[in-house]
CSV table of C-alpha atoms in Angstrom, one decimal:
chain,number,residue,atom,x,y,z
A,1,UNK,CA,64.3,225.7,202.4
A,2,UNK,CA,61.2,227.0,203.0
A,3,UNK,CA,59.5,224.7,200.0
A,4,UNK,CA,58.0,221.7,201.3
A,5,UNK,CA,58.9,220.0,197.7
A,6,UNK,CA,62.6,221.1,197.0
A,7,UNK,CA,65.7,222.6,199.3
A,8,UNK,CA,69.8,221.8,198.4
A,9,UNK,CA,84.2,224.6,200.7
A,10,UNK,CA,84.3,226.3,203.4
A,11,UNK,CA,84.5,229.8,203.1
A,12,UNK,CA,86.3,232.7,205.4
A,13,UNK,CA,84.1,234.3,208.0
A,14,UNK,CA,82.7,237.7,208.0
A,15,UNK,CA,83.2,239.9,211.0
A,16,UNK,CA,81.2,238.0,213.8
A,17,UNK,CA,78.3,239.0,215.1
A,18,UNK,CA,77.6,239.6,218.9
A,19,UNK,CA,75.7,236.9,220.8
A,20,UNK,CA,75.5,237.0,224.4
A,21,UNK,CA,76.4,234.4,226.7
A,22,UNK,CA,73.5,233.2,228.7
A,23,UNK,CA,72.4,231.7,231.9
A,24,UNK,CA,74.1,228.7,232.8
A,25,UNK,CA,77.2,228.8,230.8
A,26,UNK,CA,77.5,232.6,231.3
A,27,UNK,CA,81.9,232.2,232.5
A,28,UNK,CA,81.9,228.9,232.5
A,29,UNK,CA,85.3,227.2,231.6
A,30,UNK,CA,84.4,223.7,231.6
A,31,UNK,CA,85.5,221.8,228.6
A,32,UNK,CA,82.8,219.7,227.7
A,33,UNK,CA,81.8,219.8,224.5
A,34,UNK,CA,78.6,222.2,223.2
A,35,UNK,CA,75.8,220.6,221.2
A,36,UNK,CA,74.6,222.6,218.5
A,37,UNK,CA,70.6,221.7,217.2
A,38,UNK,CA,70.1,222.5,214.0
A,39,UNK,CA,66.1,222.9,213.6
A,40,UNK,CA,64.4,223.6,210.0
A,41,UNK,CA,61.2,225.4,210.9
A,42,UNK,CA,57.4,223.9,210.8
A,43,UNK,CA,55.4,224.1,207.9
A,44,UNK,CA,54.1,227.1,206.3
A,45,UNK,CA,51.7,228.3,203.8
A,46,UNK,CA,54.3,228.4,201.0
A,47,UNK,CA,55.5,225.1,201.9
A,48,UNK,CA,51.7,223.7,201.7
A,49,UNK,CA,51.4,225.1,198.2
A,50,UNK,CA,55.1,224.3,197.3
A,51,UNK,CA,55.7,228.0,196.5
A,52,UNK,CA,59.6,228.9,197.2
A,53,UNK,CA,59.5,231.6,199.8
A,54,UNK,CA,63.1,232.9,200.5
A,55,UNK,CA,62.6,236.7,201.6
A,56,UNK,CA,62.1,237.2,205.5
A,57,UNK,CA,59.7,237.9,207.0
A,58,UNK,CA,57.8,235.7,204.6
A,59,UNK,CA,54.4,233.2,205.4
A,60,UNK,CA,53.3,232.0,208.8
A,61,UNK,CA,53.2,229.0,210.2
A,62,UNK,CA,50.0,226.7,209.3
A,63,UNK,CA,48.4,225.0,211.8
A,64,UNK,CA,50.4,221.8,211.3
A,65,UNK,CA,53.6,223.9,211.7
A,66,UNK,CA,52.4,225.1,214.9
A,67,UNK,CA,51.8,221.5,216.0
A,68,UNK,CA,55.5,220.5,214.7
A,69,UNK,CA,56.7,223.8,217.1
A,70,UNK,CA,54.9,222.4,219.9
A,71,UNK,CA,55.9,218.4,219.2
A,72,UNK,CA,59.6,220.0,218.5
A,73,UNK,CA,59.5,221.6,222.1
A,74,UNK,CA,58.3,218.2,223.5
A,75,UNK,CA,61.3,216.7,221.8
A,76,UNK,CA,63.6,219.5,223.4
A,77,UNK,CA,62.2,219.5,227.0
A,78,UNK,CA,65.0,217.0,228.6
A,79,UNK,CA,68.2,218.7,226.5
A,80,UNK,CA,70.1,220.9,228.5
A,81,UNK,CA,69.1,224.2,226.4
A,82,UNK,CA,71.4,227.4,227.4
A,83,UNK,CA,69.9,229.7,224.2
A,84,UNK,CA,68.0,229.4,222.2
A,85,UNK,CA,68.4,231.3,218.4
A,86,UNK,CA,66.4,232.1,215.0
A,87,UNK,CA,66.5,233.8,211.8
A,88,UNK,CA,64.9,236.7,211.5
A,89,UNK,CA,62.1,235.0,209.3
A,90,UNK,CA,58.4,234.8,210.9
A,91,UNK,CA,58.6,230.9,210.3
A,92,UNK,CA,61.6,230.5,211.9
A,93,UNK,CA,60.6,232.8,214.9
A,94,UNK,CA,56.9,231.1,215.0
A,95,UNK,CA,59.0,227.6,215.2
A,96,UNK,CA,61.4,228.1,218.2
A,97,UNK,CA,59.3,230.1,220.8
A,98,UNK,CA,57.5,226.6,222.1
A,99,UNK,CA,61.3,225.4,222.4
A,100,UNK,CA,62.4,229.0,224.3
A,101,UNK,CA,59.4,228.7,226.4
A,102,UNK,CA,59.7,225.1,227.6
A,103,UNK,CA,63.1,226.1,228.7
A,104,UNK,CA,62.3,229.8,230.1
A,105,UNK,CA,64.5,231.4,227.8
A,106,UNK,CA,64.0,234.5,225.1
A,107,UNK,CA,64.8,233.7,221.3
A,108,UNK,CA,67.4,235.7,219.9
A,109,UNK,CA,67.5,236.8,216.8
A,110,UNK,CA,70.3,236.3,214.5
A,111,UNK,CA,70.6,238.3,210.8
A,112,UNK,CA,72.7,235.9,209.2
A,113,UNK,CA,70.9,232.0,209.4
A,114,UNK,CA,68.1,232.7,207.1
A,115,UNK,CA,67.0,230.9,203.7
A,116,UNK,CA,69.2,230.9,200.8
A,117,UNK,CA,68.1,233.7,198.8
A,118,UNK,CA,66.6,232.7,195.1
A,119,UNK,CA,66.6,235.4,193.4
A,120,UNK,CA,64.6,234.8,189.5
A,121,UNK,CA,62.6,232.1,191.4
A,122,UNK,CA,61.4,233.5,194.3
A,123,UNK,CA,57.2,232.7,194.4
A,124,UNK,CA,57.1,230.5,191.7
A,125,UNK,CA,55.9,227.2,192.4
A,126,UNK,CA,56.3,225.2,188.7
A,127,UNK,CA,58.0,221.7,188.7
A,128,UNK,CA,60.6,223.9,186.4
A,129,UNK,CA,61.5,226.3,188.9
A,130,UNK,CA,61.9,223.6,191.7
A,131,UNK,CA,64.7,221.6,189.4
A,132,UNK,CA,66.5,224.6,188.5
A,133,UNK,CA,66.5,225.2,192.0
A,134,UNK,CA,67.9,221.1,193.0
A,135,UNK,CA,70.2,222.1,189.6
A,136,UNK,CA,71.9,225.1,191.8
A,137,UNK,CA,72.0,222.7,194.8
A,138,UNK,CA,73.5,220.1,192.7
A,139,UNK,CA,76.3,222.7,191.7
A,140,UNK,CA,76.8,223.8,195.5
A,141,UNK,CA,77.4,220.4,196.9
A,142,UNK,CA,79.3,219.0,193.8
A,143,UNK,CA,82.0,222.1,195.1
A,144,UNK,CA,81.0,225.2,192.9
A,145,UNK,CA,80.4,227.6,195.6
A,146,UNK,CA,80.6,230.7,192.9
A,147,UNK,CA,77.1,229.5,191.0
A,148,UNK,CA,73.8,231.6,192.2
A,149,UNK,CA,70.4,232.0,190.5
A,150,UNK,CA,70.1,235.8,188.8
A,151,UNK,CA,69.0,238.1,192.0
A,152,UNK,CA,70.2,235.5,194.4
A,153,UNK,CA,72.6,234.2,196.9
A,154,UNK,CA,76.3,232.2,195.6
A,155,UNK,CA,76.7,229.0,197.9
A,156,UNK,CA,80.3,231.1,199.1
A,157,UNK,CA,77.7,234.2,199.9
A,158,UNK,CA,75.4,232.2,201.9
A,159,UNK,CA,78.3,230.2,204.4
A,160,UNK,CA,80.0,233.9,205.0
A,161,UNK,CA,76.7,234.9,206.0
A,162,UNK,CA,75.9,231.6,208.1
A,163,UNK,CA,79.1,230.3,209.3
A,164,UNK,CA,79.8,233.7,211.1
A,165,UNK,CA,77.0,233.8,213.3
A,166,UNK,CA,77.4,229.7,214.2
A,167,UNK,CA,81.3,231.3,214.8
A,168,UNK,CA,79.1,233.5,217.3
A,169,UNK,CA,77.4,230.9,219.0
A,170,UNK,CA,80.2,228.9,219.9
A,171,UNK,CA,82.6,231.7,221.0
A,172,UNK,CA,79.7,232.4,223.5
A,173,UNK,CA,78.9,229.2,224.7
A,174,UNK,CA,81.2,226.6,226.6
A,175,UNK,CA,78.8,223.8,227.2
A,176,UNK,CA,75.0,223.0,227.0
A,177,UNK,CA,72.9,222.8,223.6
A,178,UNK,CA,72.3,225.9,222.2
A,179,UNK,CA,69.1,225.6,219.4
A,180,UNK,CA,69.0,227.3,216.2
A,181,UNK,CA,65.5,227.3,213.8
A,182,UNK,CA,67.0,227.7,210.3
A,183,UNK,CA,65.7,226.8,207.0
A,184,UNK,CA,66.2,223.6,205.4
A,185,UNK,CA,68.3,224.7,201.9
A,186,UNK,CA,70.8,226.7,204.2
A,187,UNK,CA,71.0,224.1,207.3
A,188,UNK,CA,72.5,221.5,204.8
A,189,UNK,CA,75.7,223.9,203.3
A,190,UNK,CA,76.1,225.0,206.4
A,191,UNK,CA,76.6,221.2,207.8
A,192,UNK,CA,78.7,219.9,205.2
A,193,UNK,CA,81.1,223.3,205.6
A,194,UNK,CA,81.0,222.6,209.7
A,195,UNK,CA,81.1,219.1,209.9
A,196,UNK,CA,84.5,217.0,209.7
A,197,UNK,CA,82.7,213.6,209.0
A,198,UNK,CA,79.6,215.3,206.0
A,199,UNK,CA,80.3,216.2,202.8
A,200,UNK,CA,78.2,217.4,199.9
A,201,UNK,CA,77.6,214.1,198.2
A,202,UNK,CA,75.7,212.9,202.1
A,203,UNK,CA,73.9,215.8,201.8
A,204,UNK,CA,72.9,216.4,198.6
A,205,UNK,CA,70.1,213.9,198.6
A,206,UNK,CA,69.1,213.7,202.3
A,207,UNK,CA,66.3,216.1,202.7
A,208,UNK,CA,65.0,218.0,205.8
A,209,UNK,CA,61.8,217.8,206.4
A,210,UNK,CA,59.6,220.3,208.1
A,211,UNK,CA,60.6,220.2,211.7
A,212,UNK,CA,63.8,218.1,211.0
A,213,UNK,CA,67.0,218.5,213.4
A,214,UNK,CA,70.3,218.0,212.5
A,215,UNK,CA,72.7,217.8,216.1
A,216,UNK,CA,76.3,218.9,215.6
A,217,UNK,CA,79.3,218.9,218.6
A,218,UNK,CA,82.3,220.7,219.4
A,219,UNK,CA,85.4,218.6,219.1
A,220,UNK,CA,88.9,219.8,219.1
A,221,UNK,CA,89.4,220.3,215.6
A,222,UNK,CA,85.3,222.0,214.7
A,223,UNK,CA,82.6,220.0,214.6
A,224,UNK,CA,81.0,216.5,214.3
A,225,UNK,CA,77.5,215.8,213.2
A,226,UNK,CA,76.7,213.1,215.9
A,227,UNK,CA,72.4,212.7,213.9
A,228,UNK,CA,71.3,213.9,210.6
A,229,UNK,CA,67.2,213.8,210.9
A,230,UNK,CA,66.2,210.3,211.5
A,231,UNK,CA,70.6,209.2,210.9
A,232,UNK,CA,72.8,208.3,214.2
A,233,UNK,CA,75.8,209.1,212.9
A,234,UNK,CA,78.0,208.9,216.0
């Protein structure tokens, strides 16, 4: 989420979106199994000031957050990185283009991985407006998918949205890690609705920092988150 001080079953896809296969894994029919990063972007200006910032393209990148880009690349450089993706917001397009860059790749843009929209509460910033915002979290991960803020997103709108384009990025790749910079709020429905072995009540209170990663893999029934942040969980 793209607050620095507050971010948060399975629902039926939406018509998928096209990806293209790239490089490497362009025809491949290998079986081995694809990673799948899941990056929240690098600090922002809204996150400095704790302001919840949920409409693309939103804030830039501070100068920290360019230095988490850069140290995220770093951390990238030896994975096997076949594409690289990103929502459509500036942060998250500021974030991955060290990582697409290390690896000579373009970042793709995909429409349906941004920020859970908030609705009455985009901007504000108050201690109020950040625990009504953990309250609708709370409600998500507890298994109420139908709650949303007035103006914003329901937890079921946000993983039709979301789970279609990750839908995407496997159908197009066979092998490899593909990347995707997220947001924080969105990243963690999205894992416990992918994920066989996380469920809402892991994810509730594990928070993604700035420039966290959450790594998911292909197995033969979806996926399995094999590190949560700073978690091994394989």
């Amino acid at each position: 989420m793209s607050s620095s001080t507050a971010d948060p079953h399975r629902a039926g896809l939406q018509q998928q979106p096209t990806v293209p296969a790239t490089g490497s894994d362009r025809g491949d029919t290998r079986t081995a199994p694809l990673r799948l990063v899941l990056v929240r972007h690098g600090q922002t200006t809204a996150n400095a000031k704790g302001i919840l910032d949920t409409r693309p393209p939103g804030r830039p990148l501070t100068e920290e957050g360019h230095r988490q880009a850069a140290e995220l690349a770093q951390r990238l450089a030896d994975e096997p990185v076949v594409a690289v993706y990103a929502s459509r917001a500036l942060r998250a397009q500021q974030s991955a283009q060290p990582i697409a860059a290390r690896h000579g790749l373009a970042t793709l843009t995909l429409d349906g991985v941004h920020e859970v929209f908030v609705g009455d509460l985009e901007g504000c910033q108050t201690p109020e407006a950040h625990r009504s915002l953990h309250a609708l979290y709370h409600a998500w991960h507890s298994g109420d998918l139908e709650a949303a803020r007035p103006g914003g997103e329901s937890g079921k709108q946000v993983l039709d949205r979301y789970l279609a384009d990750v839908a995407a990025i496997r159908s197009a790749h066979r092998r490899g890690t593909a990347v995707l910079v997220s947001h924080g709020a969105a990243i963690r429905l999205a894992v416990v609705a992918l994920a066989t072995n996380i469920d809402g009540a892991f994810a509730e209170p594990r928070y993604l920092a700035n420039a966290a990663m959450v790594v998911l893999e292909t197995h033969a029934t979806g996926w399995r988150c094999l590190r949560w942040d700073k978690i091994d969980l394989d």
